[in-house]
Amino acid sequence: MLSPQLFHKILGVAFFLLPCCAQGKPAGIPPLRGFAHSPEDGIDEGFIPGFLPLVESETEDVIRQLEYQISRLEGVLRLEKMITASGGKIFATNGKKAGFHTALKKCKEAGGSIATPRNPGENDAILYFVKNFNTYAYLGIKESLIPSKFQFLDGTQLNYTNWHLNEPSGKGEEECVEMYTDGTWNDKKCNQNHLIVCQF
Ligand code: MMA
Ligand code: CA
């Protein structure tokens, strides 16, 4: 689990890196010099015939620097077992436990939503945390008004499921869905203390 000390360190890294990017300057690698030219060219800074204005290259440079800093931060978060990725989705945990409704709220507050596996790859990305923290996690799936029929939180139908043998079994009495440590799903009451896993 992420200790307060380590979290503080990562924050420190982020704040250390931020000033560089806000000013468009690199922290560790030199800037792109794709459209640079020497003063002897006699050409006004910022405009070269046949090229995009110099600001364009500066923008590209800033983007390149940001991509570099983000990939470094992702490396740190991956190393600390805080994020996994599948397709374009990033899954993350804060290592804390809560009931379904609190998990929903926490994920929303962080700008994401509760982890919702839509294929085996995404199920595995969530399973990584469930195994690592040896704690079940709630998924973004709930029972519909028709007992034993489950759906995504937006009401759309499931096109991928990974139910454990003989689940769902609650028949209207277990409205939430938890992931077991083998990646299979069980319908369950929503008040269990489970690992918070969000998607972004
Ligand atoms: C518990 C509960 C259910 C689950 C069964 C499986 C006894 O109830 O977790 O949701 O289906 O165990 O045996
Ligand atoms: Ca069940």
Short mmCIF file of C-alpha atoms and ligand atoms in Angstrom, two decimals:
data_model
loop_
_atom_site.label_atom_id
_atom_site.label_comp_id
_atom_site.label_asym_id
_atom_site.label_seq_id
_atom_site.Cartn_x
_atom_site.Cartn_y
_atom_site.Cartn_z
CA MET A 1 0.00 0.00 0.00
CA LEU A 2 1.09 3.58 -0.66
CA SER A 3 2.48 5.15 2.49
CA PRO A 4 1.89 8.85 3.23
CA GLN A 5 5.65 9.33 2.88
CA LEU A 6 5.69 7.83 -0.63
CA PHE A 7 2.57 9.75 -1.67
CA HIS A 8 4.29 12.92 -0.48
CA LYS A 9 7.33 11.97 -2.54
CA ILE A 10 5.28 11.47 -5.73
CA LEU A 11 3.56 14.79 -5.11
CA GLY A 12 7.00 16.27 -4.68
CA VAL A 13 8.10 14.83 -8.02
CA ALA A 14 4.96 16.19 -9.70
CA PHE A 15 5.51 19.67 -8.28
CA PHE A 16 9.17 19.45 -9.11
CA LEU A 17 8.34 18.68 -12.74
CA LEU A 18 5.43 21.11 -13.11
CA PRO A 19 7.33 24.41 -13.27
CA CYS A 20 9.43 23.12 -16.18
CA CYS A 21 6.37 22.36 -18.34
CA ALA A 22 4.39 25.43 -17.44
CA GLN A 23 7.27 27.46 -18.88
CA GLY A 24 7.70 25.13 -21.83
CA LYS A 25 11.17 24.17 -20.69
CA PRO A 26 12.46 20.63 -20.35
CA ALA A 27 13.39 19.11 -16.99
CA GLY A 28 15.78 16.49 -18.25
CA ILE A 29 15.94 16.40 -22.04
CA PRO A 30 16.84 19.18 -24.48
CA PRO A 31 14.09 21.00 -26.42
CA LEU A 32 13.30 20.17 -30.05
CA ARG A 33 15.15 22.41 -32.44
CA GLY A 34 13.33 21.35 -35.59
CA PHE A 35 12.56 24.84 -36.91
CA ALA A 36 15.50 26.66 -35.40
CA HIS A 37 17.76 28.72 -37.63
CA SER A 38 20.82 30.87 -37.11
CA PRO A 39 20.58 34.68 -36.89
CA GLU A 40 22.74 34.86 -40.09
CA ASP A 41 19.73 33.68 -42.10
CA GLY A 42 18.51 37.25 -41.86
CA ILE A 43 15.06 35.90 -41.23
CA ASP A 44 12.82 37.27 -38.53
CA GLU A 45 12.54 35.01 -35.49
CA GLY A 46 9.22 33.25 -35.52
CA PHE A 47 8.65 33.23 -39.28
CA ILE A 48 10.42 31.01 -41.82
CA PRO A 49 8.96 30.83 -45.39
CA GLY A 50 7.66 27.34 -46.12
CA PHE A 51 7.47 26.45 -42.47
CA LEU A 52 4.79 26.76 -39.88
CA PRO A 53 5.30 29.68 -37.53
CA LEU A 54 7.90 29.03 -34.84
CA VAL A 55 5.18 28.97 -32.15
CA GLU A 56 4.00 25.72 -33.74
CA SER A 57 7.29 24.00 -33.03
CA GLU A 58 7.27 25.40 -29.52
CA THR A 59 3.81 23.92 -29.04
CA GLU A 60 5.04 20.57 -30.34
CA ASP A 61 7.98 20.84 -28.01
CA VAL A 62 5.73 21.51 -25.02
CA ILE A 63 3.56 18.52 -26.02
CA ARG A 64 6.66 16.33 -26.32
CA GLN A 65 7.88 17.45 -22.90
CA LEU A 66 4.46 16.82 -21.33
CA GLU A 67 4.27 13.34 -22.89
CA TYR A 68 7.70 12.60 -21.48
CA GLN A 69 6.82 13.82 -17.97
CA ILE A 70 3.48 11.94 -18.00
CA SER A 71 5.18 8.70 -19.06
CA ARG A 72 7.65 9.11 -16.19
CA LEU A 73 4.83 9.67 -13.70
CA GLU A 74 3.00 6.63 -15.13
CA GLY A 75 6.18 4.65 -14.58
CA VAL A 76 6.24 5.66 -10.91
CA LEU A 77 2.53 4.85 -10.44
CA ARG A 78 2.90 1.48 -12.18
CA LEU A 79 5.94 0.65 -10.07
CA GLU A 80 3.95 1.43 -6.92
CA LYS A 81 1.12 -0.83 -8.15
CA MET A 82 -1.29 2.10 -8.24
CA ILE A 83 -2.29 1.93 -11.92
CA THR A 84 -2.80 -0.64 -14.66
CA ALA A 85 -3.82 -0.04 -18.27
CA SER A 86 -5.87 -1.95 -20.83
CA GLY A 87 -6.71 -0.57 -24.23
CA GLY A 88 -7.06 3.16 -23.68
CA LYS A 89 -8.35 2.79 -20.13
CA ILE A 90 -6.35 3.38 -16.97
CA PHE A 91 -7.46 1.65 -13.78
CA ALA A 92 -6.29 2.96 -10.41
CA THR A 93 -6.67 2.24 -6.71
CA ASN A 94 -5.89 4.36 -3.68
CA GLY A 95 -5.51 1.13 -1.69
CA LYS A 96 -8.49 2.05 0.51
CA LYS A 97 -11.66 0.08 1.23
CA ALA A 98 -15.26 1.27 1.20
CA GLY A 99 -18.86 0.28 0.44
CA PHE A 100 -20.22 0.51 -3.10
CA HIS A 101 -21.73 4.00 -2.79
CA THR A 102 -18.60 5.50 -1.23
CA ALA A 103 -16.46 3.88 -3.93
CA LEU A 104 -18.71 5.46 -6.59
CA LYS A 105 -18.34 8.87 -4.91
CA LYS A 106 -14.55 8.61 -4.49
CA CYS A 107 -14.03 7.66 -8.14
CA LYS A 108 -16.29 10.47 -9.33
CA GLU A 109 -14.51 13.01 -7.11
CA ALA A 110 -11.22 11.93 -8.69
CA GLY A 111 -12.65 12.63 -12.16
CA GLY A 112 -13.21 8.97 -13.06
CA SER A 113 -15.82 6.28 -12.45
CA ILE A 114 -15.92 2.92 -10.67
CA ALA A 115 -13.99 0.17 -12.48
CA THR A 116 -16.21 -1.48 -15.09
CA PRO A 117 -14.70 -4.38 -17.07
CA ARG A 118 -15.96 -4.55 -20.65
CA ASN A 119 -13.66 -7.34 -21.87
CA PRO A 120 -11.17 -9.94 -20.50
CA GLY A 121 -8.24 -7.48 -20.76
CA GLU A 122 -9.99 -4.91 -18.59
CA ASN A 123 -11.11 -7.64 -16.17
CA ASP A 124 -7.43 -8.66 -15.80
CA ALA A 125 -6.35 -5.05 -15.24
CA ILE A 126 -8.80 -4.80 -12.32
CA LEU A 127 -7.92 -8.31 -11.08
CA TYR A 128 -4.31 -7.15 -10.70
CA PHE A 129 -5.37 -4.93 -7.75
CA VAL A 130 -7.77 -7.48 -6.26
CA LYS A 131 -4.90 -10.00 -6.15
CA ASN A 132 -2.29 -7.50 -5.01
CA PHE A 133 -4.39 -6.19 -2.12
CA ASN A 134 -6.03 -9.60 -1.60
CA THR A 135 -9.36 -7.78 -1.32
CA TYR A 136 -12.51 -8.05 -3.44
CA ALA A 137 -13.57 -4.95 -5.40
CA TYR A 138 -16.99 -3.68 -6.45
CA LEU A 139 -17.58 -3.27 -10.17
CA GLY A 140 -19.66 -0.70 -12.06
CA ILE A 141 -22.45 -3.20 -12.61
CA LYS A 142 -25.84 -3.39 -10.84
CA GLU A 143 -28.96 -5.47 -10.87
CA SER A 144 -31.73 -4.07 -13.07
CA LEU A 145 -35.40 -3.89 -12.11
CA ILE A 146 -35.64 -7.44 -13.45
CA PRO A 147 -34.18 -9.73 -10.73
CA SER A 148 -30.98 -11.57 -11.77
CA LYS A 149 -30.60 -9.32 -14.84
CA PHE A 150 -27.51 -7.15 -14.41
CA GLN A 151 -26.53 -4.04 -16.38
CA PHE A 152 -23.96 -1.26 -16.54
CA LEU A 153 -24.63 1.73 -14.26
CA ASP A 154 -25.90 3.75 -17.25
CA GLY A 155 -28.54 1.08 -17.85
CA THR A 156 -26.96 -0.44 -20.96
CA GLN A 157 -26.74 -4.21 -21.26
CA LEU A 158 -23.64 -6.26 -20.46
CA ASN A 159 -21.85 -7.58 -23.53
CA TYR A 160 -19.17 -9.31 -21.46
CA THR A 161 -19.62 -11.20 -18.18
CA ASN A 162 -17.35 -13.34 -15.99
CA TRP A 163 -19.77 -14.78 -13.42
CA HIS A 164 -18.49 -17.35 -10.93
CA LEU A 165 -20.13 -20.77 -11.23
CA ASN A 166 -23.80 -20.60 -10.11
CA GLU A 167 -23.79 -16.77 -9.94
CA PRO A 168 -25.67 -14.47 -9.95
CA SER A 169 -27.60 -16.12 -7.13
CA GLY A 170 -29.18 -13.27 -5.13
CA LYS A 171 -32.46 -13.09 -7.10
CA GLY A 172 -33.07 -9.45 -6.24
CA GLU A 173 -31.36 -9.59 -2.81
CA GLU A 174 -27.81 -8.83 -3.99
CA GLU A 175 -27.79 -5.71 -6.17
CA CYS A 176 -24.04 -5.08 -6.45
CA VAL A 177 -21.26 -7.11 -8.08
CA GLU A 178 -17.91 -7.97 -6.50
CA MET A 179 -14.80 -9.40 -8.15
CA TYR A 180 -13.28 -12.46 -6.47
CA THR A 181 -9.50 -12.99 -6.29
CA ASP A 182 -9.71 -15.32 -9.32
CA GLY A 183 -11.35 -12.57 -11.41
CA THR A 184 -14.83 -14.10 -11.45
CA TRP A 185 -17.90 -12.09 -10.40
CA ASN A 186 -20.46 -12.57 -7.63
CA ASP A 187 -23.62 -10.58 -7.03
CA LYS A 188 -23.46 -9.28 -3.46
CA LYS A 189 -25.05 -6.78 -1.09
CA CYS A 190 -23.63 -3.27 -1.58
CA ASN A 191 -22.49 -2.71 2.03
CA GLN A 192 -19.26 -4.75 2.04
CA ASN A 193 -15.90 -3.07 2.71
CA HIS A 194 -14.16 -3.58 -0.64
CA LEU A 195 -11.10 -2.21 -2.39
CA ILE A 196 -11.79 1.06 -4.26
CA VAL A 197 -10.78 0.63 -7.92
CA CYS A 198 -11.57 3.41 -10.39
CA GLN A 199 -11.21 3.85 -14.13
CA PHE A 200 -10.04 6.95 -16.03
C1 MMA B 1 -22.63 -15.95 0.07
C2 MMA B 1 -22.72 -14.63 -0.69
C3 MMA B 1 -23.42 -14.82 -2.00
C4 MMA B 1 -22.77 -15.93 -2.78
C5 MMA B 1 -22.67 -17.19 -1.96
C6 MMA B 1 -21.90 -18.26 -2.71
C7 MMA B 1 -23.98 -17.44 1.28
O1 MMA B 1 -23.91 -16.32 0.45
O2 MMA B 1 -21.43 -14.14 -0.90
O3 MMA B 1 -23.41 -13.67 -2.77
O4 MMA B 1 -23.49 -16.13 -3.96
O5 MMA B 1 -22.02 -16.93 -0.75
O6 MMA B 1 -21.88 -19.46 -1.98
CA CA B 2 -24.25 -14.06 -5.07
#
